[in-house]
């Protein structure tokens, strides 16, 4: 039976992949946030 | 703008008209004039002194620190802030978003003048400025140098910007045929301008690639050209918001009343674009931070300074842009634009001046003469911008 081998995420690309996943999740959220209908004017010119 | 002028048929007509247009208009005693005129005159005196007695007589530059405020702010920062022209022309002429058409002329003019003045400021920083034409005439110049690319791009981009703006000049001179011809060149010059701009914005970053041992690791990266290019996009958008807001206030009489409302919508659109680009830029920075394993550098003064730049002047304004767009708040978007501009100034100065030779015992700081000359360059550009706007159909176009 193979023994368990711990891979340190800081020593591999793991953290960069995690950051990229976070980026895409948040980017999709940001685009959806900015795409939904805007609310009424607050302080723009009338 | 003088709209009751007959078409010019002779050079004499043009000369007479031009002399009339050169004459000052409006009151002389204004807050802007009172501040800017003494600064410009003092700057001219300092420049005369600089060209007679050399750079060392008015600057704190040394052999170890050859680039200071003039290079770091006037050239490296000024060009980034002029990025709005290529972004807006791309949006209007390439992807055909007509909503932004009304700000194209002012933005292109601003970009053109920024390159003339901030790129031109390079001449006052060169130890031997008479050698400046060498890259263009092929006299003993390294063709593989990044500076060679930047020199040519600056020149070609200024020509492209001038051609983009030239229909306005033709309209001012009532040369309708010339205007139509120059207008027909717009798409070609826009595509050329965008290509050149993308390359030299990143090229300015590439200048620092070879300075790796001198720049603090938190600001140096092999991806610095990409960082410079991406940040120039939102710098340009933020600059349009700030410059447009000031123009709409100062030149209110030149703008049709309904344009003010449409400008609000333009600001919201620009704010939305800036939020997305800044968000991408922030993650670029975070990815590079992790990739270069810079955790241990964050817990000292340089680290805190870096966090202030990246979080305080990138992430926070990005979120403010998004929040301001969502909640239709012009004030939040305008505040975010000012913060984004400060962030760009901070970033470019960090790379080129503050974090340059960061390990040195004696740090460079600009002399008062360097600061006055920098202000002189900014005020001179604003004077010329005001002359164009009050004479030519920049803000009140019929076309």
XYZ file of C-alpha atoms in Angstrom:
445
model
C 0.000 0.000 0.000
C 1.285 3.451 -0.934
C 2.019 5.736 1.973
C 0.446 9.150 2.252
C 2.636 11.933 0.815
C 1.848 15.443 1.943
C 2.326 18.128 -0.712
C 2.803 21.619 0.672
C 0.479 23.880 -1.207
C 2.851 26.826 -0.688
C 5.635 24.962 -2.478
C 3.586 24.044 -5.506
C 1.356 25.946 -7.861
C -1.631 25.096 -5.683
C -2.107 28.511 -4.198
C -1.920 30.179 -7.593
C -4.623 27.855 -8.908
C -6.778 28.601 -5.876
C -6.322 32.321 -6.464
C -7.278 31.890 -10.101
C -10.419 29.996 -9.112
C -11.280 32.788 -6.677
C -10.657 35.320 -9.432
C -13.020 33.647 -11.888
C -15.720 33.137 -9.245
C -15.489 36.780 -8.145
C -15.148 38.053 -11.727
C -18.376 36.309 -12.746
C -20.026 37.751 -9.627
C -18.708 41.247 -10.457
C -19.994 41.086 -14.040
C -23.395 39.877 -12.828
C -23.394 42.605 -10.155
C -22.667 45.282 -12.758
C -25.079 43.876 -15.335
C -28.262 43.920 -13.291
C -30.499 46.976 -13.758
C -29.123 50.037 -12.039
C -30.990 51.816 -9.307
C -32.343 55.374 -9.497
C -30.156 58.492 -9.671
C -28.911 59.759 -6.353
C -26.650 62.698 -7.013
C -26.389 63.050 -10.773
C -27.404 66.159 -12.748
C -31.072 66.665 -13.260
C -15.481 79.273 -31.004
C -15.945 81.868 -33.714
C -18.635 80.459 -36.033
C -19.194 83.588 -38.183
C -15.989 83.388 -40.166
C -15.930 83.089 -43.950
C -13.924 80.199 -45.449
C -10.243 81.113 -45.787
C -9.041 81.354 -49.387
C -5.561 82.825 -49.013
C -2.700 82.517 -46.591
C -3.323 86.146 -45.623
C -6.876 85.263 -44.547
C -5.555 82.406 -42.448
C -2.802 84.551 -40.903
C -5.237 87.309 -39.960
C -7.691 84.772 -38.500
C -4.953 82.982 -36.548
C -3.617 86.227 -35.041
C -7.160 87.096 -33.923
C -7.541 83.670 -32.333
C -4.237 83.988 -30.490
C -5.450 87.066 -28.626
C -6.471 86.304 -25.053
C -10.143 86.170 -24.183
C -11.965 86.460 -20.908
C -10.746 87.952 -17.630
C -7.022 87.786 -16.829
C -7.472 87.707 -13.054
C -8.753 84.191 -12.390
C -7.613 81.751 -9.673
C -6.057 79.489 -12.312
C -4.127 82.328 -13.969
C -2.976 83.787 -10.660
C -1.492 80.418 -9.641
C -0.238 79.167 -12.990
C 1.457 82.276 -14.454
C 4.059 82.713 -11.659
C 4.743 78.966 -11.670
C 5.272 78.911 -15.462
C 7.531 81.983 -15.388
C 9.596 80.546 -12.520
C 9.815 77.242 -14.386
C 11.117 78.980 -17.508
C 13.838 80.719 -15.488
C 14.836 77.377 -13.903
C 14.975 75.726 -17.336
C 17.222 78.479 -18.715
C 19.491 77.941 -15.698
C 19.363 74.156 -16.232
C 20.407 74.392 -19.894
C 23.262 76.793 -19.094
C 24.678 75.098 -15.997
C 23.501 71.492 -16.452
C 21.135 69.071 -14.701
C 23.117 69.029 -11.464
C 22.558 72.751 -10.907
C 18.794 72.442 -10.391
C 18.105 68.758 -9.672
C 19.056 66.276 -6.972
C 19.961 63.702 -9.640
C 23.258 61.858 -9.287
C 25.190 59.223 -11.224
C 23.522 56.606 -8.960
C 20.049 58.126 -9.377
C 19.870 59.401 -12.944
C 16.063 59.313 -13.100
C 14.059 61.550 -10.814
C 10.764 63.379 -10.720
C 10.959 64.665 -14.299
C 11.325 61.165 -15.704
C 9.161 59.405 -13.097
C 6.232 61.797 -13.133
C 6.329 63.770 -16.375
C 7.177 60.901 -18.702
C 6.355 57.560 -17.041
C 3.231 58.755 -15.178
C 2.061 61.348 -17.712
C 1.964 58.833 -20.550
C -0.078 56.397 -18.433
C -2.589 59.145 -17.654
C -2.880 59.876 -21.375
C -4.118 56.319 -21.992
C -7.731 57.498 -22.208
C -7.339 58.474 -25.864
C -6.594 54.993 -27.171
C -9.224 53.405 -24.924
C -12.010 55.771 -25.995
C -11.126 55.707 -29.702
C -11.151 51.897 -29.533
C -14.576 51.916 -27.861
C -16.092 54.467 -30.276
C -14.469 53.682 -33.641
C -13.697 49.958 -33.373
C -16.471 48.470 -31.266
C -18.861 51.298 -32.253
C -20.272 52.363 -28.897
C -21.710 55.720 -29.969
C -22.591 56.729 -26.404
C -19.017 57.924 -25.881
C -18.689 59.821 -29.160
C -19.206 63.225 -27.545
C -16.043 62.914 -25.436
C -13.746 61.639 -28.200
C -12.497 65.071 -29.321
C -11.638 66.337 -25.838
C -10.024 63.013 -24.918
C -7.931 62.834 -28.092
C -6.856 66.460 -27.626
C -5.917 65.734 -24.030
C -3.949 62.664 -25.106
C -2.178 64.529 -27.890
C -1.185 67.425 -25.635
C -0.133 65.046 -22.864
C 2.277 63.312 -25.234
C 3.584 66.645 -26.540
C 4.211 68.031 -23.070
C 5.016 64.951 -20.967
C 6.894 63.177 -23.749
C 8.514 66.501 -24.606
C 9.564 66.870 -20.959
C 12.017 64.086 -21.717
C 14.137 66.697 -23.488
C 14.693 68.663 -20.285
C 15.799 65.487 -18.504
C 18.339 64.419 -21.110
C 21.903 65.340 -20.262
C 22.632 65.928 -23.953
C 19.241 66.785 -25.481
C 20.758 67.574 -28.862
C 21.218 63.803 -29.277
C 17.434 63.250 -29.027
C 16.915 62.961 -32.842
C 19.455 60.113 -33.074
C 16.885 57.269 -32.876
C 14.956 58.841 -35.757
C 17.942 59.451 -38.038
C 19.623 56.139 -37.209
C 22.757 57.734 -35.760
C 24.584 55.271 -33.473
C 21.500 53.932 -31.775
C 20.796 50.432 -30.458
C 17.939 49.044 -32.534
C 17.258 46.347 -29.946
C 16.857 48.931 -27.164
C 13.424 49.413 -25.598
C 14.056 53.155 -25.717
C 14.408 52.932 -29.492
C 10.885 51.479 -29.668
C 9.527 54.071 -27.262
C 11.095 56.993 -29.144
C 9.587 55.909 -32.433
C 6.244 55.062 -30.870
C 6.004 58.433 -29.142
C 6.626 60.224 -32.429
C 4.292 58.044 -34.513
C 1.586 58.117 -31.861
C 1.705 61.916 -31.711
C 1.288 61.999 -35.495
C -1.638 59.549 -35.265
C -3.272 61.597 -32.474
C -2.801 64.802 -34.445
C -4.450 63.216 -37.493
C -7.327 61.987 -35.318
C -7.793 65.530 -34.057
C -7.182 67.249 -37.415
C -10.870 67.224 -38.542
C -11.541 69.562 -35.597
C -8.864 71.961 -36.834
C -10.316 71.818 -40.358
C -13.771 72.524 -38.941
C -12.339 75.458 -36.973
C -10.808 76.839 -40.171
C -14.063 76.211 -42.085
C -12.295 73.929 -44.555
C -15.140 71.510 -45.220
C -13.456 69.455 -47.955
C -10.310 69.042 -45.877
C -12.437 68.039 -42.887
C -14.195 65.320 -44.863
C -10.888 63.999 -46.193
C -9.232 63.999 -42.753
C -12.326 62.374 -41.247
C -12.015 59.552 -43.785
C -8.562 58.780 -42.348
C -9.879 58.419 -38.808
C -10.289 54.636 -38.655
C -6.785 54.043 -40.032
C -5.200 56.471 -37.587
C -7.244 55.044 -34.718
C -6.097 51.477 -35.415
C -2.508 52.695 -35.790
C -2.820 54.728 -32.592
C -4.238 51.834 -30.565
C -1.499 49.478 -31.774
C 1.262 51.968 -30.988
C -0.241 52.877 -27.646
C -0.577 49.291 -26.440
C 3.048 48.647 -27.350
C 4.638 51.719 -25.832
C 2.519 51.669 -22.666
C 3.923 48.195 -22.045
C 7.280 49.341 -23.469
C 7.578 51.911 -20.696
C 7.272 49.016 -18.253
C 9.806 47.018 -20.259
C 12.300 49.841 -19.659
C 12.486 48.665 -16.053
C 13.023 44.971 -16.846
C 16.771 45.414 -16.916
C 16.737 47.324 -13.619
C 15.826 44.237 -11.586
C 18.707 44.576 -9.076
C 17.798 48.205 -8.400
C 14.028 47.997 -7.925
C 12.480 46.602 -4.759
C 11.233 43.045 -5.493
C 7.659 43.991 -4.555
C 7.569 46.357 -7.552
C 9.751 44.492 -10.017
C 8.277 41.636 -12.017
C 9.030 40.075 -15.358
C 5.381 40.875 -16.148
C 5.830 44.598 -15.525
C 5.078 45.478 -19.202
C 1.659 43.798 -18.884
C 1.015 45.540 -15.559
C 1.862 48.913 -17.119
C -0.421 48.259 -20.075
C -3.425 47.065 -18.030
C -3.080 49.884 -15.509
C -2.879 52.452 -18.332
C -6.397 51.402 -19.392
C -8.024 52.278 -16.092
C -5.694 55.287 -15.649
C -7.072 56.634 -18.919
C -10.676 55.949 -17.894
C -10.170 57.634 -14.515
C -8.445 60.585 -16.188
C -11.395 61.064 -18.558
C -13.779 61.103 -15.586
C -11.709 63.697 -13.687
C -10.746 65.812 -16.686
C -14.286 65.640 -18.139
C -15.835 66.636 -14.824
C -13.533 69.659 -14.542
C -14.091 70.608 -18.209
C -17.870 70.388 -17.820
C -17.616 72.717 -14.854
C -15.082 75.223 -16.248
C -16.394 75.292 -19.839
C -20.066 74.992 -18.894
C -21.061 77.787 -21.314
C -19.557 75.943 -24.280
C -21.580 72.787 -23.699
C -25.237 72.261 -24.611
C -27.424 71.776 -21.484
C -28.589 68.282 -22.506
C -24.944 67.210 -22.787
C -24.532 67.448 -19.015
C -27.056 64.671 -18.477
C -25.520 62.466 -21.175
C -22.103 63.080 -19.596
C -23.445 61.619 -16.341
C -24.333 58.446 -18.247
C -20.853 58.446 -19.786
C -19.292 58.683 -16.313
C -21.336 55.688 -15.155
C -20.178 53.698 -18.180
C -16.545 54.660 -17.661
C -16.816 53.818 -13.971
C -18.148 50.373 -14.810
C -15.281 49.776 -17.238
C -12.722 51.013 -14.719
C -14.134 48.685 -12.021
C -13.677 45.626 -14.244
C -10.164 46.555 -15.423
C -8.983 47.434 -11.903
C -10.372 44.162 -10.588
C -8.366 42.251 -13.218
C -5.269 44.345 -12.450
C -5.621 43.680 -8.727
C -5.670 39.924 -9.303
C -2.642 40.209 -11.588
C -0.805 41.851 -8.725
C -2.014 39.224 -6.232
C -1.025 36.382 -8.554
C 2.464 37.815 -9.046
C 2.811 38.352 -5.304
C 2.078 34.679 -4.661
C 4.048 33.433 -7.661
C 7.176 35.293 -6.524
C 6.683 34.073 -2.913
C 6.910 37.542 -1.416
C 5.187 36.805 1.898
C 8.231 37.568 4.013
C 8.644 41.019 2.433
C 5.286 42.293 3.503
C 6.063 42.860 7.172
C 8.239 45.956 6.929
C 7.871 49.591 5.813
C 8.212 48.685 2.120
C 5.588 45.978 2.540
C 3.121 48.348 4.181
C 3.801 50.935 1.447
C 3.092 48.231 -1.162
C -0.171 47.252 0.546
C -1.237 50.894 0.683
C -0.763 51.140 -3.089
C -2.363 47.823 -4.031
C -5.239 47.726 -1.559
C -5.763 51.411 -0.807
C -5.425 52.730 -4.363
C -6.400 49.730 -6.518
C -8.800 47.385 -4.712
C -10.693 50.089 -2.776
C -11.325 52.374 -5.806
C -12.248 49.303 -7.885
C -14.946 48.419 -5.355
C -15.993 52.074 -5.165
C -16.394 52.216 -8.955
C -18.596 49.091 -8.847
C -20.610 50.366 -5.872
C -20.970 53.833 -7.424
C -22.196 52.364 -10.705
C -24.657 50.048 -8.997
C -26.059 52.758 -6.747
C -25.901 55.513 -9.387
C -23.667 57.750 -7.303
C -21.567 60.177 -9.327
C -19.754 61.380 -6.226
C -18.512 57.900 -5.357
C -17.354 57.307 -8.945
C -15.559 60.664 -9.109
C -13.873 60.020 -5.748
C -12.841 56.570 -6.975
C -11.417 58.146 -10.153
C -9.260 60.545 -8.122
C -8.065 57.647 -5.946
C -7.294 55.548 -9.029
C -5.236 58.401 -10.483
C -3.352 58.786 -7.197
C -2.743 55.036 -7.292
C -1.268 55.264 -10.788
C 0.969 58.172 -9.774
C 2.066 56.212 -6.701
C 2.729 53.047 -8.715
C 4.765 54.760 -11.420
C 6.743 56.792 -8.880
C 7.339 53.672 -6.791
C 8.757 51.807 -9.771
C 10.821 54.658 -11.199
C 11.801 56.749 -8.174
C 10.740 55.688 -4.666
C 11.540 51.954 -4.735
C 14.431 52.523 -7.160
C 17.766 52.125 -5.336
C 15.659 51.295 -2.285
C 18.684 49.806 -0.486
C 20.805 52.967 -0.870
C 21.896 54.822 2.261
C 21.040 58.193 0.741
C 17.649 58.344 -0.950
C 16.734 60.671 -3.791
C 14.131 63.322 -3.194
C 13.227 65.998 -5.753
C 14.545 69.534 -5.410
C 12.082 72.434 -5.323
C 13.210 73.335 -8.845
C 12.223 69.871 -10.117
C 8.790 70.256 -8.528
C 8.287 73.749 -10.029
C 9.300 72.561 -13.516
C 6.904 69.603 -13.219
C 4.098 71.990 -12.254
C 5.144 74.237 -15.136
C 4.722 71.351 -17.593
C 1.256 70.545 -16.196
C 0.084 74.188 -16.205
C 1.481 74.805 -19.695
C -0.492 71.840 -21.009
C -3.643 73.141 -19.329
C -3.127 76.593 -20.901
C -2.822 75.082 -24.367
C -5.776 72.753 -23.711
C -7.876 75.768 -22.676
C -6.837 77.660 -25.831
C -7.922 74.739 -28.052
C -11.208 74.210 -26.221
C -12.211 77.877 -26.266
C -11.314 78.319 -29.965
C -12.134 75.038 -31.654
C -15.281 72.859 -31.692
C -13.943 70.399 -29.130
C -16.816 70.265 -26.656
C -19.569 71.526 -28.966
C -19.182 69.555 -32.151
C -21.793 69.537 -34.910
C -20.366 66.302 -36.344
